[in-house]
Amino acid sequence: MAKTFATMDARRVFANLKHIHFTPWKNEAEAPTTESNTYDITEVVADTTSLEQAENDINSLDHEFSSAPLYENVQLGEKTFTCESIDLQNKVLAALFGWTEVEGNVYAPVAYTDLYCTVEMAFNSTEDIVVLPKVKLNSRAVIASMKTDASRATISGTCYPAFVNGKETDMAIIKGTTEYTVTATETGA
């Protein structure tokens, strides 16, 4: 059998974060617009940022007369994002944690409210960026270890699909020179 090899470009490595931007959605069905506030969280604790996909769920239908299955049903594992920040300013707590800000004070919620956010990660090792178009946040603030450490805010969530440049996905890698749009539906609504 003759082999045809694909032409490979220079390798692309995602290392050494340059920035993480968070842009909250208005609600589950309304993606951010150009007027939406974007938060550049820079006080991120080293080596706490991760984007992971859980193991795929494989269910197979066994074959009576063979060790090979008749059929395998594969469900992709969910992707989760997390990072820890020591920035507990009011704007961050209100936008990414669902706290309420009133006259310079912030108040933690007593019940969970859905919060969605677009997360963009840029790196010093490549011009390309990683975009998580719709992350359902389940963040939490931990006020602890204040003598030897600092209180931390864990910004985390589960990736959901949305449309990046018209393509449905829960994660996109965008060339650094390319503009991109995130929408809730294929038509951009």
PDB file of N, CA and C in Angstrom, residues 41-46 48 83-89 92 142-143 149-155:
ATOM      1  N   ILE A  41      -8.558  38.763  33.723  1.00  0.00           N
ATOM      2  CA  ILE A  41      -8.133  38.310  35.052  1.00  0.00           C
ATOM      3  C   ILE A  41      -6.638  38.007  34.989  1.00  0.00           C
ATOM      4  N   THR A  42      -5.854  38.837  35.649  1.00  0.00           N
ATOM      5  CA  THR A  42      -4.392  38.674  35.593  1.00  0.00           C
ATOM      6  C   THR A  42      -3.806  38.101  36.878  1.00  0.00           C
ATOM      7  N   GLU A  43      -4.563  38.113  37.951  1.00  0.00           N
ATOM      8  CA  GLU A  43      -4.043  37.633  39.233  1.00  0.00           C
ATOM      9  C   GLU A  43      -4.322  36.135  39.393  1.00  0.00           C
ATOM     10  N   VAL A  44      -3.914  35.367  38.383  1.00  0.00           N
ATOM     11  CA  VAL A  44      -4.152  33.925  38.377  1.00  0.00           C
ATOM     12  C   VAL A  44      -2.959  33.218  39.006  1.00  0.00           C
ATOM     13  N   VAL A  45      -3.242  32.295  39.915  1.00  0.00           N
ATOM     14  CA  VAL A  45      -2.201  31.529  40.596  1.00  0.00           C
ATOM     15  C   VAL A  45      -1.552  30.580  39.583  1.00  0.00           C
ATOM     16  N   ALA A  46      -0.220  30.524  39.606  1.00  0.00           N
ATOM     17  CA  ALA A  46       0.533  29.701  38.658  1.00  0.00           C
ATOM     18  C   ALA A  46       0.085  28.243  38.687  1.00  0.00           C
ATOM     19  N   THR A  48      -2.622  26.720  37.956  1.00  0.00           N
ATOM     20  CA  THR A  48      -3.966  26.328  38.389  1.00  0.00           C
ATOM     21  C   THR A  48      -4.958  26.334  37.223  1.00  0.00           C
ATOM     22  N   CYS A  83      -9.520  27.741  36.945  1.00  0.00           N
ATOM     23  CA  CYS A  83      -8.311  28.476  37.317  1.00  0.00           C
ATOM     24  C   CYS A  83      -8.567  29.105  38.684  1.00  0.00           C
ATOM     25  N   GLU A  84      -7.501  29.456  39.359  1.00  0.00           N
ATOM     26  CA  GLU A  84      -7.624  30.116  40.660  1.00  0.00           C
ATOM     27  C   GLU A  84      -7.046  31.513  40.568  1.00  0.00           C
ATOM     28  N   SER A  85      -7.775  32.458  41.110  1.00  0.00           N
ATOM     29  CA  SER A  85      -7.350  33.851  41.105  1.00  0.00           C
ATOM     30  C   SER A  85      -7.376  34.385  42.529  1.00  0.00           C
ATOM     31  N   ILE A  86      -6.493  35.316  42.816  1.00  0.00           N
ATOM     32  CA  ILE A  86      -6.531  35.968  44.128  1.00  0.00           C
ATOM     33  C   ILE A  86      -7.222  37.329  44.043  1.00  0.00           C
ATOM     34  N   ASP A  87      -7.796  37.628  42.874  1.00  0.00           N
ATOM     35  CA  ASP A  87      -8.491  38.892  42.652  1.00  0.00           C
ATOM     36  C   ASP A  87      -9.952  38.750  43.083  1.00  0.00           C
ATOM     37  N   LEU A  88     -10.284  39.292  44.246  1.00  0.00           N
ATOM     38  CA  LEU A  88     -11.640  39.208  44.779  1.00  0.00           C
ATOM     39  C   LEU A  88     -12.335  40.569  44.767  1.00  0.00           C
ATOM     40  N   GLN A  89     -12.020  41.397  43.768  1.00  0.00           N
ATOM     41  CA  GLN A  89     -12.660  42.706  43.710  1.00  0.00           C
ATOM     42  C   GLN A  89     -14.135  42.561  43.351  1.00  0.00           C
ATOM     43  N   VAL A  92     -15.383  41.472  39.789  1.00  0.00           N
ATOM     44  CA  VAL A  92     -15.133  40.059  39.479  1.00  0.00           C
ATOM     45  C   VAL A  92     -16.144  39.176  40.196  1.00  0.00           C
ATOM     46  N   VAL A 142     -12.962  31.147  48.213  1.00  0.00           N
ATOM     47  CA  VAL A 142     -12.501  30.474  49.434  1.00  0.00           C
ATOM     48  C   VAL A 142     -11.634  31.464  50.216  1.00  0.00           C
ATOM     49  N   ILE A 143     -12.119  31.860  51.375  1.00  0.00           N
ATOM     50  CA  ILE A 143     -11.369  32.780  52.238  1.00  0.00           C
ATOM     51  C   ILE A 143     -10.683  31.901  53.286  1.00  0.00           C
ATOM     52  N   ASP A 149      -0.647  31.889  52.868  1.00  0.00           N
ATOM     53  CA  ASP A 149      -1.088  31.922  51.476  1.00  0.00           C
ATOM     54  C   ASP A 149      -2.008  33.127  51.307  1.00  0.00           C
ATOM     55  N   ALA A 150      -2.890  33.097  50.333  1.00  0.00           N
ATOM     56  CA  ALA A 150      -3.877  34.152  50.130  1.00  0.00           C
ATOM     57  C   ALA A 150      -5.207  33.504  49.793  1.00  0.00           C
ATOM     58  N   SER A 151      -6.274  34.189  50.086  1.00  0.00           N
ATOM     59  CA  SER A 151      -7.596  33.693  49.725  1.00  0.00           C
ATOM     60  C   SER A 151      -7.688  33.586  48.218  1.00  0.00           C
ATOM     61  N   ARG A 152      -8.432  32.598  47.766  1.00  0.00           N
ATOM     62  CA  ARG A 152      -8.490  32.340  46.333  1.00  0.00           C
ATOM     63  C   ARG A 152      -9.929  32.246  45.844  1.00  0.00           C
ATOM     64  N   ALA A 153     -10.089  32.640  44.604  1.00  0.00           N
ATOM     65  CA  ALA A 153     -11.367  32.490  43.924  1.00  0.00           C
ATOM     66  C   ALA A 153     -11.170  31.438  42.843  1.00  0.00           C
ATOM     67  N   THR A 154     -11.899  30.348  42.933  1.00  0.00           N
ATOM     68  CA  THR A 154     -11.818  29.305  41.919  1.00  0.00           C
ATOM     69  C   THR A 154     -12.876  29.589  40.863  1.00  0.00           C
ATOM     70  N   ILE A 155     -12.414  29.932  39.679  1.00  0.00           N
ATOM     71  CA  ILE A 155     -13.302  30.195  38.554  1.00  0.00           C
ATOM     72  C   ILE A 155     -13.343  28.901  37.750  1.00  0.00           C
TER      73      ILE A 155
END
